[in-house]
Amino acid sequence: MRKTLFVNVLLPLPVPGLFTYRVPFDLNDAVVVGKRVVVQFGAKKIYTALIHGITGKVPAVQTKYILSVLDLKPVVNEFQFRFWEWIASYYCCHLGEVMNAALPSALKLASESRIMLNPDAVIDPGTLSEKEYLLITALQETGKLSLTDASRTIELIKIIPLIHTLIEKGYVLTEEEIGEKFRPKSESYIRLAQEYTGEKELNTIYNQLEKKAPKQLELLIEYVQLSQCLSGPAAEVTRAALFQRVNEAPSKLKSLLKKGVFEQYEKQVSRLKHGEATSSAGAIELMEGQTLALAKIREEFETKNVVLLHGVTSSGKTELYIKLIRETLDAGRQVLYLLPEIALTAQIINRLQKFFGKEVGIYHSRYDENERVEIWQRVENYSSDPSRLENSELHESYQVILGARSALFLPFSNLGLIIVDEEHDSSYKQYDPAPRYNARDSAIFLASLHKAKVLLGSATPCIETFYNAKINKYGMAGIPDRFGGVLMPAIEVVNLREEHKRKRMKSIFSLQLLESIEAALALGEQVILFQNRRGFSLHIDCDNCNWVPQCIQCDVSLVYHKKQNLLRCHYCGYSTSVPDKCPDCGYTGLKMKGFGTEKIEEELSIFFPNARIARLDLDSTRAKNSLQRIIADFEDRRIDILAGTQMVTKGLDFDNVSLVGILNADSLLSYPDFRSYERSYQLMAQVAGRAGRSSKQGKVLIQAFNPGHEIIKFVIDNNYVGMFESQLAERKRYNYPPFNRLIQVTLKHAQSELLNEAAAELAKTLRKKFGKRVLGPEFPQVTRIKNLFLKNILIKLEQGVNLSKVKEEILSDVDKLHSIRVFSQVRVILNVDPV
C-alpha cells in the first residue's frame, strides 16, 4: 500500500509560516527537503516553493496537491534553512522574504497568464473590433497565447483592457502558465563523421574535395589544424572557432554536413570566465608587521571564532587573507570573502585568481540571472559527485567565493573561513526590502553553523567591532605600518572661511588644491577628488522668493543633473525639466546652490583642459561593466583625475595616486545621526589612504569651514583610537551602541494625520512595556518618500535584555495596532540594529 505524504513548503512571499500540500503517489520518491516544487497558491497563482519538511501526518484542513517536482537534487541545504530561519527571527521578517532575497530569480519560476478560446462560445465576428478579431484569429491558429505573445501578435502594448473585454463577451478564458527562467547556455561544436576519422578515409575525402569542391576543402583543412586529429585524439572544435579564419564558412559547412563529412552537436557550456593560477600563496613574502599579525591571528583563532585585523590603509591585509585562504583550502574547506561594494571585486579578483585560479568565483547583483544560477550550482557542486555530471566544465566547483552581501546565501556545505573586508562599511546593511540584515553580523552566525572562523578587516573598524575586541569578545591583530615602509600621507586642511574672505577660491576649489593638482599632473601622477554628493548642483533656488523645486512624491529638493539637463529625486527617481523661471513669482534669476561630482568633473575640465577626467558615482556606473571599465582605466593611467562619491573610498588600490582632495568635509560632519562623526572619520581616513601607496609619500588636502573640528584633527593625526575613545564616551552617556541595542520602528501611510494618530497609539502601547526606552514618534529627516509619510519610533535596549522576547512584544503590539480598523493599512517596518 502506497503511503500518503504531505510536504510543508516555503513560499517566496511576505506571509507567516509554512504551507502544507499533498504529494501525488507517483511523486513520493521525488520529494526531498530542499527541492523546488510547483504549487498553486490561492485561486489562480502558481509559485515555486521549497520543501521544508515531509510528513505522513494528515493535516486538519483539506490540502491541494503539489503540481510537480523541479529538481533531481536539493538546491537548498540544511545550513541554508537554519541560516534563513535565524535571519527571519533576528531581523523580524518573514521566512518567505528571506527565501525571496536568497534564491537567484532564475531559480524562482515565473507564472504568466495565458489566454485561450472558450470552447463553449459561439463567436459572432460582428461583435468584434479590428484588434479583437485579430486576436481571436491568432488564438484559432495557435490554441493558446501568453499575454506577451498576444501583445506582440496584434501590435498592441496595452493588451489587458482588450482581453478583459473578450472575457466579458465570453469568448476567451485565462490560465496560468509556469516556466523555468534558467536556461543553460549551449554552443555548437563540429566533428568528423565516424567513417572519416581514420587517416586513410580522411585522405580519400581530401582528394575528392580537391577535385570537385576545393572551397569546401579549405574548411576541412582548418578543422584538421584546429583539432590536431592527425597527431592524436581530436580536440573539440567550436563552430565559432572554425568560422573565424575561413571566408563563406557557413555555406561550406552546410555542404559538408549534407555530404556527411562533418557532424554538428550542441554542448552545454558555462557563461562564467575564470583565470588560471600563476603563483602560489607560499611565494608571498611578508614584512615583519604582517608576519607578526598573521601569527597573532592564528593564535587568536585557537580560542576565538572572530578576530579583528586592524591594519592601517595599504598595510598589506590582502596578503594575509591569501595566506589564510590557502590554509583553509588545504584543509578541504570553503572560503567566503565578503566586500561591501561591487567596485572592489574587479581589483581583488585579479589578485585572488593569480593564486587560486579556477577555485575562485564572484557573486554579486551585476551578474545576470543565468550567471548567478551557474555560480550557485558551482558552489553546490563542491560536495557533489563529479561523475554524475556530463560536462567537465560544468561540474567544476568554487571553493572560494568573492562577493557582496548576497553571497552569504549561497549553498555552502563546509565553510571554513569568512573574511569580511572593510567590515565598517554601511553597505553591508540591507535597507529595503526585507530582510534588513547586516551582512557582517549575519556572517558571524553563518560561520557558527559551519564551525568556521571569521576575520574582520579594516583600517577604520566599526566602533562596536573595536569595542568587542577591546573587551576580549573578539580576538585582535594589528598592522601599524604601511607595506614596504611607505609613509602615511601628509594631511593638510584648507580653511574655506579664510579662503573666501581673501577671495582665493576658484569656484569650488581652493587655490592650494588647484596648485597641488597642477603639480601632481606635471609629474605624471594621478589625483582623486572626493565629494559625497552626485549630480551637478544640490538644488536650484529663486533669488527673489527662495522657491526651491521639490519632488512631487518625496519631501526633498530635486538635484540638478547637467548631462541629462534634468532635476532628479535621489529617493524615488522622479525627474522633471529645469524651469525657465520661478513658477511662484515669475523671476528668471534661478541660481544653482551646492555642488556634486558632476559639477566637479565639469569645472576640472575648465581648469585643466588637457587632463583626462572621469567620474565614479552611481550615475556614471549604471551601464553594465562601466564600473570595471572606469577602475581599469584609472589603474592603467588612462585617467588623470578621478572625481567620485564614497565609491572612491572603498579600499581601491592605485599605486600612482599622489594627491587626494576632500572638497567639503563639513557636509559629512553635519549629518544628523549619532554615527555621523564615526562615519566622517572613516570616510576621510579611507579616502586619504588612497594617496601615496607606492614609494612616494602622498598628500591629502581637506577643505573645511571648521578646520579645528576634533574629527578632522583625528584624521590628520591618523588617531583612530582617539576617535574611538571620544565617541565611546558619547555613546555611553546617551545610551547608544555598543552599550545599548537599537530597534527602529517606522510607520508609513499616505495620510499624514492618520499616520500621526497610529504612531502615537503604537508609541503609547510600547511605553507601557518599555517605559523610557521608547523615543518618539518623530518625523525622520525626509518625511515623505514615494507619496508615503514616515514616522519613526526608536527603542533603546540595554545589554542583557532578552532581545527575542522584546521583539515578540513589539510584533504583538504591531498586531494590536493593525486590529484597529482605521490603522489596518498603516505599514509598520521593524529595523533591528539600524546602521
JSON list of N, CA and C in Angstrom, two decimals, residues 6 18-22 57-64:
[
{"chain": "A", "resi": 6, "resn": "PHE", "atom": "N", "xyz": [2.74, 14.31, 2.84]},
{"chain": "A", "resi": 6, "resn": "PHE", "atom": "CA", "xyz": [2.45, 15.74, 2.78]},
{"chain": "A", "resi": 6, "resn": "PHE", "atom": "C", "xyz": [3.77, 16.49, 2.92]},
{"chain": "A", "resi": 18, "resn": "LEU", "atom": "N", "xyz": [4.63, 28.18, 7.15]},
{"chain": "A", "resi": 18, "resn": "LEU", "atom": "CA", "xyz": [4.79, 27.26, 6.03]},
{"chain": "A", "resi": 18, "resn": "LEU", "atom": "C", "xyz": [3.40, 26.82, 5.57]},
{"chain": "A", "resi": 19, "resn": "PHE", "atom": "N", "xyz": [3.32, 26.22, 4.39]},
{"chain": "A", "resi": 19, "resn": "PHE", "atom": "CA", "xyz": [2.05, 25.78, 3.83]},
{"chain": "A", "resi": 19, "resn": "PHE", "atom": "C", "xyz": [2.13, 24.29, 3.48]},
{"chain": "A", "resi": 20, "resn": "THR", "atom": "N", "xyz": [1.05, 23.57, 3.78]},
{"chain": "A", "resi": 20, "resn": "THR", "atom": "CA", "xyz": [1.05, 22.12, 3.60]},
{"chain": "A", "resi": 20, "resn": "THR", "atom": "C", "xyz": [0.33, 21.74, 2.31]},
{"chain": "A", "resi": 21, "resn": "TYR", "atom": "N", "xyz": [0.98, 20.85, 1.54]},
{"chain": "A", "resi": 21, "resn": "TYR", "atom": "CA", "xyz": [0.42, 20.33, 0.30]},
{"chain": "A", "resi": 21, "resn": "TYR", "atom": "C", "xyz": [0.55, 18.81, 0.30]},
{"chain": "A", "resi": 22, "resn": "ARG", "atom": "N", "xyz": [-0.36, 18.18, -0.40]},
{"chain": "A", "resi": 22, "resn": "ARG", "atom": "CA", "xyz": [-0.33, 16.72, -0.52]},
{"chain": "A", "resi": 22, "resn": "ARG", "atom": "C", "xyz": [0.55, 16.33, -1.70]},
{"chain": "A", "resi": 57, "resn": "LYS", "atom": "N", "xyz": [1.70, 12.75, 8.47]},
{"chain": "A", "resi": 57, "resn": "LYS", "atom": "CA", "xyz": [0.58, 13.16, 9.32]},
{"chain": "A", "resi": 57, "resn": "LYS", "atom": "C", "xyz": [-0.44, 13.93, 8.49]},
{"chain": "A", "resi": 58, "resn": "VAL", "atom": "N", "xyz": [-1.68, 13.51, 8.56]},
{"chain": "A", "resi": 58, "resn": "VAL", "atom": "CA", "xyz": [-2.75, 14.15, 7.78]},
{"chain": "A", "resi": 58, "resn": "VAL", "atom": "C", "xyz": [-3.15, 15.47, 8.45]},
{"chain": "A", "resi": 59, "resn": "PRO", "atom": "N", "xyz": [-3.10, 16.59, 7.71]},
{"chain": "A", "resi": 59, "resn": "PRO", "atom": "CA", "xyz": [-3.47, 17.89, 8.31]},
{"chain": "A", "resi": 59, "resn": "PRO", "atom": "C", "xyz": [-4.97, 17.97, 8.58]},
{"chain": "A", "resi": 60, "resn": "ALA", "atom": "N", "xyz": [-5.34, 18.89, 9.45]},
{"chain": "A", "resi": 60, "resn": "ALA", "atom": "CA", "xyz": [-6.75, 19.04, 9.85]},
{"chain": "A", "resi": 60, "resn": "ALA", "atom": "C", "xyz": [-7.59, 19.65, 8.74]},
{"chain": "A", "resi": 61, "resn": "VAL", "atom": "N", "xyz": [-6.93, 20.39, 7.82]},
{"chain": "A", "resi": 61, "resn": "VAL", "atom": "CA", "xyz": [-7.68, 21.04, 6.74]},
{"chain": "A", "resi": 61, "resn": "VAL", "atom": "C", "xyz": [-7.38, 20.33, 5.42]},
{"chain": "A", "resi": 62, "resn": "GLN", "atom": "N", "xyz": [-8.28, 20.53, 4.46]},
{"chain": "A", "resi": 62, "resn": "GLN", "atom": "CA", "xyz": [-8.08, 19.93, 3.14]},
{"chain": "A", "resi": 62, "resn": "GLN", "atom": "C", "xyz": [-6.92, 20.62, 2.42]},
{"chain": "A", "resi": 63, "resn": "THR", "atom": "N", "xyz": [-6.10, 19.84, 1.73]},
{"chain": "A", "resi": 63, "resn": "THR", "atom": "CA", "xyz": [-4.91, 20.40, 1.08]},
{"chain": "A", "resi": 63, "resn": "THR", "atom": "C", "xyz": [-4.95, 20.16, -0.42]},
{"chain": "A", "resi": 64, "resn": "LYS", "atom": "N", "xyz": [-4.25, 21.05, -1.14]},
{"chain": "A", "resi": 64, "resn": "LYS", "atom": "CA", "xyz": [-4.08, 20.88, -2.58]},
{"chain": "A", "resi": 64, "resn": "LYS", "atom": "C", "xyz": [-2.87, 19.98, -2.83]}
]
